[in-house]
Amino acid sequence: MADYSIGERILGDRLYEAETSRLSESEQVTNLKHGVVREAYELFLTHFGPCPLNELKAAVAPGRVNLIGDHVDYCDGFVLPMAIPLYTAALGRLSSDQRRGFSNIFSSQFSDPILLHQPYDQINPESETWGRYIRGVFALTKCDMCLDIVIHSTIPMGSGLSSSAALELATYHLVSQFLPNPLPTGVESAELCRRVEHEFAGVPCGIMDQFVIALAENGHAIRIDCRLLTYDLIPMSISHDTLFLIINSGIHHTHADGEYAKRRKMVDDALKKFGVPSWRDVTHEIIREKSSVLDAATVDCAHHVVGEIERTVKASEALLDNDITHFGRFMCESHYSLKDKYRVSCPEIDELVSMALSCEGVFGSRMTGGGFGGCTVTLVRKDKVEDVKNYVKENFKNGSPTFYESEPVSHASVVELDFLSKP
C-alpha cells in the first residue's frame, strides 16, 4: 500500500505553522468581477430590455489552473489547483410569465439563445449543447421556475481553465437566490455540479474543477484529497518573487473528449485487476507485478497515476517551504509523465513547455487541464515574465498564444448589484 501518512502529517504541521496571507480580495480582483457582471448586465438589457435592479440577481465563478496533479482527481489522488481571476457571470430574473414552460438563456460566447423547456430533468443533447450544463443545475437543485438569464465569461472555452465548471457554479449560485431556501455551498455544491457533468453533459470527470471553484480562497492554492473530499489551503508566499504564467495555445484538438473518456475507462479497468479498492493503495511494484495481464499503454497510464499522486504530495511540501527549485522540477516531471506515459499532451503544448524552459528565470512548466491542447502553466521570476512572453510570441508558429499572469482568487459567490447604480 502506498504510504502518504508522512507527507500528509508534515503538510498539516506546516500549514498550522505557516503565516497565512490575508483572505480579503484585492481591489483589482473586485473590479474584474464587477466588470464581467457589468458586461452581463449590458447583455441582459440588449436581449430582455430594461429591468429594475431589485429584480435581478447575479453570481460569478472563477476559472482555475491546476499547478500539479492532472488526471488523478478521478483516481482518488491529490491535486493542487488554484482559482484564477478569469470569471463567468450569470445574471437573471424570474420571468413575468411563470406558466410559459421554459427558461430563456443568452450567452455572449454563442450566437443563438437556448430555450430550456420544462421539465428540466429531461435533456435534448442534440439541440442544447452548452445548455445541458444549465439544465443539469436546474434539475439537480429542483428549480422549477422560469428564468431569464444571461451568461458572460472571460474564461476561454476549450482552454483547460474550467469554463464548464465555472458555468455550473455561477448558475448554481444564481439559482440559489431564487429558491425558497438557499442551496448549500462548499463541498456539497461541488459534488452536485460534478453530477451535472456526469449525468447531463456526459463527461466522466473527477471533482477537482468544481471543488476548487467552490472552495478556493484568495492568496492560496488548494490541495484537495479527492478520496476523502478534504482540502488544505496553502499560502502562496512563493508568489512574492515569482508567479504562475498561463499560456493559452489556442489549440483544441477535436478528439480530446473521446480520449479523456478512454483514459478514464483504462484506469478504472486497471484498478479492478490490481485487486485493491483505490489508486491510493496501488504502488509501482504492484503495477510491475500485474503488468503481464495489462497492455503496455495501460501500464504506462498506471505508472503516471501513482507517480503523479506522489509528486503532488511532495510539491505541496515544496510550495510551503518556498522551495521554488524543487516545485519547478516536480512540474516538469509531471508534464513529461503526462506526455510520455498518459499521452494526453500534443506537439503544440510540448513546444510551449520547451520554449518556456529555455528562458532564463523559469523554474518549471507543464501542460494543465485535460490535455490535447489548451494551456500551459509556467513558474517564472516576475522580472523575467515579459522576456518569456516576447520569446514565445516571436517563436511559436502554431497559433497566437495569449497570456495570463495569475494570482489565486476566491471561490464562486453571489454578487450584489448596487455598484451598477453608481457612475
Short mmCIF file of C-alpha atoms in Angstrom, two decimals:
data_model
loop_
_atom_site.label_atom_id
_atom_site.label_comp_id
_atom_site.label_asym_id
_atom_site.label_seq_id
_atom_site.Cartn_x
_atom_site.Cartn_y
_atom_site.Cartn_z
CA MET A 1 0.00 0.00 0.00
CA ALA A 2 1.24 3.47 -0.84
CA ASP A 3 2.10 5.39 2.33
CA TYR A 4 1.14 9.07 2.27
CA SER A 5 0.86 9.44 6.04
CA ILE A 6 4.24 11.10 6.49
CA GLY A 7 3.66 13.61 3.70
CA GLU A 8 0.16 14.38 4.98
CA ARG A 9 1.35 14.83 8.56
CA ILE A 10 4.23 17.09 7.56
CA LEU A 11 1.93 19.12 5.35
CA GLY A 12 -0.59 19.51 8.16
CA ASP A 13 2.08 20.65 10.63
CA ARG A 14 3.50 23.17 8.20
CA LEU A 15 0.09 24.53 7.34
CA TYR A 16 -0.59 25.02 11.03
CA GLU A 17 2.69 26.87 11.47
CA ALA A 18 2.58 28.84 8.23
CA GLU A 19 1.75 32.51 8.28
CA THR A 20 -1.31 32.72 6.06
CA SER A 21 -1.86 35.65 3.76
CA ARG A 22 -4.84 37.95 4.04
CA LEU A 23 -8.03 36.38 2.68
CA SER A 24 -9.67 39.60 1.53
CA GLU A 25 -9.57 40.16 -2.21
CA SER A 26 -7.69 42.98 -3.86
CA GLU A 27 -9.43 45.98 -5.40
CA GLN A 28 -8.18 44.81 -8.79
CA VAL A 29 -9.94 41.44 -8.40
CA THR A 30 -13.15 43.12 -7.25
CA ASN A 31 -13.03 45.33 -10.33
CA LEU A 32 -12.58 42.28 -12.56
CA LYS A 33 -15.65 40.65 -11.02
CA HIS A 34 -17.70 43.81 -11.38
CA GLY A 35 -16.51 44.20 -14.95
CA VAL A 36 -17.76 40.78 -16.06
CA VAL A 37 -21.07 41.33 -14.24
CA ARG A 38 -21.48 44.75 -15.86
CA GLU A 39 -20.96 43.14 -19.28
CA ALA A 40 -23.62 40.56 -18.38
CA TYR A 41 -25.97 43.36 -17.35
CA GLU A 42 -25.47 45.15 -20.69
CA LEU A 43 -26.17 41.86 -22.46
CA PHE A 44 -29.34 41.45 -20.41
CA LEU A 45 -30.58 44.91 -21.40
CA THR A 46 -29.89 44.11 -25.06
CA HIS A 47 -31.88 40.88 -25.05
CA PHE A 48 -34.57 41.46 -22.43
CA GLY A 49 -34.89 45.23 -22.15
CA PRO A 50 -34.88 47.46 -19.06
CA CYS A 51 -35.39 45.83 -15.68
CA PRO A 52 -35.35 47.21 -12.11
CA LEU A 53 -32.12 46.24 -10.37
CA ASN A 54 -34.02 44.81 -7.41
CA GLU A 55 -35.49 42.14 -9.70
CA LEU A 56 -32.08 40.97 -10.88
CA LYS A 57 -29.70 38.53 -9.20
CA ALA A 58 -26.11 37.72 -10.15
CA ALA A 59 -23.28 35.36 -9.33
CA VAL A 60 -19.72 34.84 -10.54
CA ALA A 61 -17.39 31.85 -10.63
CA PRO A 62 -13.66 31.89 -11.39
CA GLY A 63 -11.70 29.66 -13.69
CA ARG A 64 -8.90 27.52 -12.36
CA VAL A 65 -5.41 26.38 -13.23
CA ASN A 66 -4.03 23.12 -11.91
CA LEU A 67 -0.43 23.53 -10.76
CA ILE A 68 0.19 19.79 -10.48
CA GLY A 69 -1.87 16.61 -10.20
CA ASP A 70 -3.56 16.09 -13.57
CA HIS A 71 -5.68 13.06 -14.42
CA VAL A 72 -5.65 11.81 -10.84
CA ASP A 73 -8.75 13.50 -9.43
CA TYR A 74 -10.86 10.63 -10.76
CA CYS A 75 -8.32 8.20 -9.26
CA ASP A 76 -8.73 9.28 -5.60
CA GLY A 77 -5.50 11.27 -5.89
CA PHE A 78 -4.21 14.60 -4.63
CA VAL A 79 -4.42 17.71 -6.82
CA LEU A 80 -3.08 21.23 -6.35
CA PRO A 81 -5.11 23.83 -8.27
CA MET A 82 -5.88 27.48 -7.62
CA ALA A 83 -8.73 29.69 -8.75
CA ILE A 84 -7.73 32.42 -11.21
CA PRO A 85 -9.17 35.89 -11.98
CA LEU A 86 -10.99 34.92 -15.15
CA TYR A 87 -14.72 34.84 -14.48
CA THR A 88 -18.08 33.59 -15.64
CA ALA A 89 -21.05 35.72 -14.61
CA ALA A 90 -24.65 34.54 -14.53
CA LEU A 91 -27.30 37.26 -14.22
CA GLY A 92 -31.04 36.81 -14.34
CA ARG A 93 -34.57 37.36 -13.10
CA LEU A 94 -37.79 35.46 -12.63
CA SER A 95 -39.84 35.51 -15.82
CA SER A 96 -43.01 37.56 -15.59
CA ASP A 97 -44.85 34.58 -17.07
CA GLN A 98 -44.23 31.53 -14.91
CA ARG A 99 -46.69 29.49 -17.00
CA ARG A 100 -44.72 29.68 -20.23
CA GLY A 101 -42.88 26.43 -19.51
CA PHE A 102 -39.29 27.36 -20.37
CA SER A 103 -36.29 29.44 -19.33
CA ASN A 104 -34.67 31.78 -21.85
CA ILE A 105 -30.86 31.93 -21.81
CA PHE A 106 -28.36 34.02 -23.77
CA SER A 107 -24.58 33.75 -23.73
CA SER A 108 -22.02 36.21 -25.06
CA GLN A 109 -19.98 33.25 -26.31
CA PHE A 110 -22.72 31.81 -28.54
CA SER A 111 -24.84 33.44 -31.22
CA ASP A 112 -28.07 31.56 -30.57
CA PRO A 113 -30.13 31.60 -27.36
CA ILE A 114 -31.14 28.43 -25.55
CA LEU A 115 -34.72 27.68 -24.55
CA LEU A 116 -34.74 25.20 -21.68
CA HIS A 117 -38.16 23.61 -21.66
CA GLN A 118 -39.65 22.05 -18.56
CA PRO A 119 -39.40 19.51 -17.05
CA TYR A 120 -35.74 20.36 -16.56
CA ASP A 121 -34.67 16.79 -15.85
CA GLN A 122 -35.30 15.81 -19.49
CA ILE A 123 -32.48 16.70 -21.83
CA ASN A 124 -32.26 17.02 -25.59
CA PRO A 125 -28.50 16.75 -26.19
CA GLU A 126 -28.71 17.44 -29.92
CA SER A 127 -30.35 20.85 -29.58
CA GLU A 128 -28.97 22.19 -26.31
CA THR A 129 -25.17 21.73 -26.38
CA TRP A 130 -23.89 24.18 -23.73
CA GLY A 131 -27.40 24.49 -22.28
CA ARG A 132 -27.03 21.00 -20.83
CA TYR A 133 -24.88 22.40 -18.04
CA ILE A 134 -27.55 24.89 -17.04
CA ARG A 135 -30.35 22.35 -17.40
CA GLY A 136 -28.41 20.00 -15.14
CA VAL A 137 -28.10 22.62 -12.41
CA PHE A 138 -31.82 23.41 -12.68
CA ALA A 139 -32.75 19.73 -12.48
CA LEU A 140 -30.47 18.72 -9.61
CA THR A 141 -31.35 21.78 -7.50
CA LYS A 142 -35.06 21.07 -8.16
CA CYS A 143 -35.56 24.53 -9.61
CA ASP A 144 -38.98 24.54 -11.31
CA MET A 145 -39.16 28.25 -12.12
CA CYS A 146 -38.95 30.00 -15.48
CA LEU A 147 -35.98 32.38 -15.59
CA ASP A 148 -34.48 34.91 -18.00
CA ILE A 149 -30.69 34.52 -17.80
CA VAL A 150 -27.59 35.88 -19.49
CA ILE A 151 -24.10 34.42 -19.27
CA HIS A 152 -20.90 36.35 -19.87
CA SER A 153 -17.42 34.90 -19.44
CA THR A 154 -13.78 35.86 -19.78
CA ILE A 155 -12.68 32.20 -19.49
CA PRO A 156 -11.70 30.98 -22.96
CA MET A 157 -13.59 27.84 -23.95
CA GLY A 158 -11.59 24.69 -24.61
CA SER A 159 -8.56 26.13 -22.84
CA GLY A 160 -8.38 23.71 -19.92
CA LEU A 161 -9.21 26.50 -17.44
CA SER A 162 -12.57 25.02 -16.40
CA SER A 163 -15.06 27.12 -18.32
CA SER A 164 -17.74 24.44 -17.92
CA ALA A 165 -17.30 24.06 -14.15
CA ALA A 166 -17.38 27.86 -13.77
CA LEU A 167 -20.63 27.96 -15.75
CA GLU A 168 -22.13 25.31 -13.46
CA LEU A 169 -21.10 27.05 -10.23
CA ALA A 170 -22.15 30.52 -11.42
CA THR A 171 -25.56 29.13 -12.40
CA TYR A 172 -25.80 27.26 -9.09
CA HIS A 173 -25.26 30.43 -7.05
CA LEU A 174 -27.66 32.37 -9.27
CA VAL A 175 -30.44 29.79 -8.94
CA SER A 176 -29.94 29.61 -5.18
CA GLN A 177 -31.08 33.22 -4.86
CA PHE A 178 -34.48 32.43 -6.40
CA LEU A 179 -35.24 29.33 -4.33
CA PRO A 180 -37.24 29.47 -1.06
CA ASN A 181 -34.22 28.08 0.84
CA PRO A 182 -30.64 28.89 -0.21
CA LEU A 183 -28.63 25.98 -1.55
CA PRO A 184 -25.66 24.61 0.41
CA THR A 185 -22.24 25.89 -0.61
CA GLY A 186 -18.77 24.35 -0.35
CA VAL A 187 -18.26 20.64 -0.95
CA GLU A 188 -21.97 19.94 -1.50
CA SER A 189 -22.15 22.46 -4.34
CA ALA A 190 -19.04 20.90 -5.93
CA GLU A 191 -20.49 17.40 -5.73
CA LEU A 192 -23.78 18.49 -7.29
CA CYS A 193 -22.04 20.25 -10.16
CA ARG A 194 -19.88 17.21 -10.82
CA ARG A 195 -23.12 15.25 -11.15
CA VAL A 196 -24.17 17.78 -13.79
CA GLU A 197 -21.08 16.85 -15.82
CA HIS A 198 -21.72 13.13 -15.43
CA GLU A 199 -25.49 12.99 -15.87
CA PHE A 200 -26.24 15.86 -18.26
CA ALA A 201 -23.03 16.62 -20.17
CA GLY A 202 -21.81 13.02 -20.36
CA VAL A 203 -18.29 13.88 -19.16
CA PRO A 204 -16.79 11.36 -16.67
CA CYS A 205 -14.72 14.00 -14.89
CA GLY A 206 -13.27 13.98 -11.40
CA ILE A 207 -14.13 16.56 -8.77
CA MET A 208 -11.14 18.89 -8.95
CA ASP A 209 -12.60 21.66 -11.13
CA GLN A 210 -15.86 22.02 -9.23
CA PHE A 211 -14.10 21.67 -5.87
CA VAL A 212 -11.55 24.43 -6.33
CA ILE A 213 -14.10 26.81 -7.86
CA ALA A 214 -16.44 26.16 -4.92
CA LEU A 215 -13.87 26.40 -2.09
CA ALA A 216 -10.80 28.41 -3.14
CA GLU A 217 -9.62 31.39 -1.10
CA ASN A 218 -7.68 34.50 -2.06
CA GLY A 219 -3.92 34.14 -1.88
CA HIS A 220 -3.98 30.36 -1.60
CA ALA A 221 -3.67 27.25 -3.70
CA ILE A 222 -5.84 24.39 -2.51
CA ARG A 223 -4.58 20.85 -2.09
CA ILE A 224 -7.55 18.51 -2.50
CA ASP A 225 -7.70 14.93 -1.29
CA CYS A 226 -10.04 13.50 -3.92
CA ARG A 227 -10.53 10.30 -1.93
CA LEU A 228 -11.75 11.90 1.29
CA LEU A 229 -13.00 15.17 -0.26
CA THR A 230 -10.99 17.18 2.24
CA TYR A 231 -8.61 20.01 1.49
CA ASP A 232 -5.80 22.24 2.75
CA LEU A 233 -5.36 25.89 1.86
CA ILE A 234 -1.72 26.53 1.02
CA PRO A 235 -0.47 30.13 1.29
CA MET A 236 1.11 31.28 -1.94
CA SER A 237 4.05 33.14 -0.44
CA ILE A 238 6.04 31.74 -3.35
CA SER A 239 4.42 34.46 -5.47
CA HIS A 240 6.33 37.34 -3.83
CA ASP A 241 9.19 36.99 -6.34
CA THR A 242 7.66 34.60 -8.87
CA LEU A 243 4.31 34.00 -10.48
CA PHE A 244 2.48 31.37 -12.47
CA LEU A 245 2.21 32.44 -16.09
CA ILE A 246 -0.60 30.75 -18.00
CA ILE A 247 -0.11 30.49 -21.76
CA ASN A 248 -3.17 29.59 -23.80
CA SER A 249 -2.08 27.90 -27.01
CA GLY A 250 -5.44 28.47 -28.68
CA ILE A 251 -5.24 24.83 -29.78
CA HIS A 252 -8.06 22.41 -29.01
CA HIS A 253 -7.96 19.06 -30.75
CA THR A 254 -11.41 17.72 -31.55
CA HIS A 255 -10.70 14.20 -30.30
CA ALA A 256 -9.94 15.41 -26.76
CA ASP A 257 -13.28 14.48 -25.18
CA GLY A 258 -13.19 10.94 -26.52
CA GLU A 259 -9.59 10.44 -25.43
CA TYR A 260 -10.44 11.70 -21.93
CA ALA A 261 -13.18 9.09 -21.58
CA LYS A 262 -10.85 6.44 -22.99
CA ARG A 263 -8.19 7.19 -20.34
CA ARG A 264 -10.80 7.15 -17.61
CA LYS A 265 -12.02 3.71 -18.65
CA MET A 266 -8.46 2.45 -18.97
CA VAL A 267 -7.51 3.31 -15.39
CA ASP A 268 -10.85 2.14 -13.99
CA ASP A 269 -10.36 -1.25 -15.64
CA ALA A 270 -6.75 -1.45 -14.46
CA LEU A 271 -7.72 -0.83 -10.84
CA LYS A 272 -10.06 -3.82 -10.91
CA LYS A 273 -7.17 -6.05 -11.97
CA PHE A 274 -4.96 -4.76 -9.17
CA GLY A 275 -7.45 -6.07 -6.62
CA VAL A 276 -7.31 -3.04 -4.32
CA PRO A 277 -10.11 -0.56 -3.52
CA SER A 278 -8.36 2.66 -4.54
CA TRP A 279 -5.48 4.02 -6.58
CA ARG A 280 -4.09 5.28 -3.29
CA ASP A 281 -3.45 1.62 -2.45
CA VAL A 282 -1.51 0.99 -5.67
CA THR A 283 2.30 1.12 -5.84
CA HIS A 284 4.73 0.92 -8.74
CA GLU A 285 5.65 -2.56 -7.50
CA ILE A 286 2.03 -3.73 -7.76
CA ILE A 287 1.86 -2.39 -11.32
CA ARG A 288 5.01 -4.28 -12.28
CA GLU A 289 3.64 -7.48 -10.73
CA LYS A 290 0.41 -7.18 -12.76
CA SER A 291 1.99 -5.92 -15.98
CA SER A 292 1.62 -9.32 -17.67
CA VAL A 293 -2.18 -9.01 -17.65
CA LEU A 294 -2.19 -5.40 -18.88
CA ASP A 295 -1.32 -3.87 -22.22
CA ALA A 296 1.68 -1.55 -22.39
CA ALA A 297 -0.40 1.63 -22.68
CA THR A 298 -2.36 0.76 -19.53
CA VAL A 299 0.86 0.02 -17.63
CA ASP A 300 2.19 3.45 -18.58
CA CYS A 301 -1.04 5.14 -17.52
CA ALA A 302 -0.96 3.33 -14.19
CA HIS A 303 2.61 4.44 -13.51
CA HIS A 304 1.57 8.03 -14.28
CA VAL A 305 -1.30 7.91 -11.78
CA VAL A 306 0.85 6.56 -8.93
CA GLY A 307 3.73 8.89 -9.72
CA GLU A 308 1.52 11.96 -10.06
CA ILE A 309 -0.12 11.34 -6.70
CA GLU A 310 3.31 11.07 -5.06
CA ARG A 311 4.56 14.18 -6.88
CA THR A 312 1.61 16.27 -5.77
CA VAL A 313 2.25 15.50 -2.09
CA LYS A 314 5.93 16.40 -2.46
CA ALA A 315 5.14 19.51 -4.50
CA SER A 316 2.74 20.72 -1.80
CA GLU A 317 5.52 20.47 0.76
CA ALA A 318 7.92 22.31 -1.55
CA LEU A 319 5.39 25.10 -2.03
CA LEU A 320 5.06 25.53 1.73
CA ASP A 321 8.85 25.64 2.05
CA ASN A 322 9.15 28.27 -0.69
CA ASP A 323 11.35 25.73 -2.44
CA ILE A 324 10.91 27.08 -5.94
CA THR A 325 13.57 24.89 -7.49
CA HIS A 326 12.02 21.61 -6.38
CA PHE A 327 8.48 22.75 -7.12
CA GLY A 328 9.53 23.61 -10.66
CA ARG A 329 11.23 20.25 -11.03
CA PHE A 330 8.03 18.47 -9.98
CA MET A 331 6.10 20.49 -12.57
CA CYS A 332 8.45 19.32 -15.31
CA GLU A 333 8.31 15.69 -14.17
CA SER A 334 4.53 15.92 -14.23
CA HIS A 335 4.50 17.23 -17.79
CA TYR A 336 6.79 14.54 -19.14
CA SER A 337 4.71 11.88 -17.41
CA LEU A 338 1.51 13.27 -18.95
CA LYS A 339 3.26 13.43 -22.33
CA ASP A 340 5.06 10.08 -22.38
CA LYS A 341 3.02 7.85 -20.05
CA TYR A 342 -0.54 9.17 -20.06
CA ARG A 343 -0.19 10.51 -23.60
CA VAL A 344 -2.55 13.46 -23.27
CA SER A 345 -0.28 16.24 -24.47
CA CYS A 346 0.19 17.36 -28.07
CA PRO A 347 3.08 18.81 -30.12
CA GLU A 348 1.95 22.42 -29.74
CA ILE A 349 1.78 22.18 -25.94
CA ASP A 350 5.12 20.35 -25.78
CA GLU A 351 6.62 23.15 -27.84
CA LEU A 352 5.32 25.81 -25.44
CA VAL A 353 6.75 23.93 -22.47
CA SER A 354 10.14 23.56 -24.16
CA MET A 355 10.20 27.21 -25.14
CA ALA A 356 9.40 28.33 -21.61
CA LEU A 357 12.05 26.07 -20.09
CA SER A 358 14.67 27.54 -22.42
CA CYS A 359 14.11 31.01 -20.94
CA GLU A 360 16.09 32.50 -18.08
CA GLY A 361 14.17 32.78 -14.82
CA VAL A 362 11.84 29.83 -15.48
CA PHE A 363 11.75 27.13 -12.79
CA GLY A 364 9.18 24.77 -14.26
CA SER A 365 6.50 24.43 -16.92
CA ARG A 366 3.81 21.88 -17.74
CA MET A 367 0.55 21.29 -19.53
CA THR A 368 -2.50 21.87 -17.38
CA GLY A 369 -6.02 20.54 -17.65
CA GLY A 370 -7.33 17.57 -19.60
CA GLY A 371 -4.79 17.84 -22.40
CA PHE A 372 -4.72 17.71 -26.23
CA GLY A 373 -4.33 21.48 -26.38
CA GLY A 374 -5.37 24.27 -24.08
CA CYS A 375 -2.87 25.85 -21.73
CA THR A 376 0.50 25.51 -20.10
CA VAL A 377 1.40 26.88 -16.68
CA THR A 378 4.92 28.16 -16.01
CA LEU A 379 6.61 29.17 -12.76
CA VAL A 380 8.74 32.19 -13.60
CA ARG A 381 10.50 35.06 -11.90
CA LYS A 382 8.42 38.21 -12.09
CA ASP A 383 11.25 40.22 -13.61
CA LYS A 384 11.51 37.70 -16.47
CA VAL A 385 7.83 37.41 -17.37
CA GLU A 386 7.96 39.85 -20.28
CA ASP A 387 11.04 38.12 -21.68
CA VAL A 388 9.18 34.79 -21.70
CA LYS A 389 6.12 36.34 -23.33
CA ASN A 390 8.16 38.01 -26.04
CA TYR A 391 10.15 34.87 -26.79
CA VAL A 392 7.00 32.78 -27.14
CA LYS A 393 5.23 35.37 -29.28
CA GLU A 394 8.19 35.61 -31.63
CA ASN A 395 8.88 31.89 -31.96
CA PHE A 396 5.62 29.96 -31.52
CA LYS A 397 4.48 29.17 -35.06
CA ASN A 398 1.34 27.16 -34.32
CA GLY A 399 -1.05 29.95 -33.43
CA SER A 400 -1.42 33.18 -31.49
CA PRO A 401 -0.94 32.43 -27.79
CA THR A 402 -2.48 34.55 -25.07
CA PHE A 403 -1.02 35.12 -21.62
CA TYR A 404 -2.43 35.42 -18.12
CA GLU A 405 -0.35 36.45 -15.12
CA SER A 406 -2.30 34.74 -12.43
CA GLU A 407 -2.88 35.34 -8.74
CA PRO A 408 -5.00 32.94 -6.66
CA VAL A 409 -8.51 34.27 -6.05
CA SER A 410 -11.59 33.25 -4.11
CA HIS A 411 -14.45 30.88 -4.86
CA ALA A 412 -17.76 31.30 -6.68
CA SER A 413 -20.17 33.66 -4.98
CA VAL A 414 -23.22 35.88 -5.19
CA VAL A 415 -22.57 39.44 -6.39
CA GLU A 416 -24.61 42.36 -5.06
CA LEU A 417 -25.64 44.69 -7.88
CA ASP A 418 -25.67 48.05 -6.11
CA PHE A 419 -22.41 49.00 -7.89
CA LEU A 420 -24.36 49.13 -11.18
CA SER A 421 -26.25 52.19 -9.98
CA LYS A 422 -23.01 54.11 -9.44
CA PRO A 423 -21.24 56.06 -12.20
#
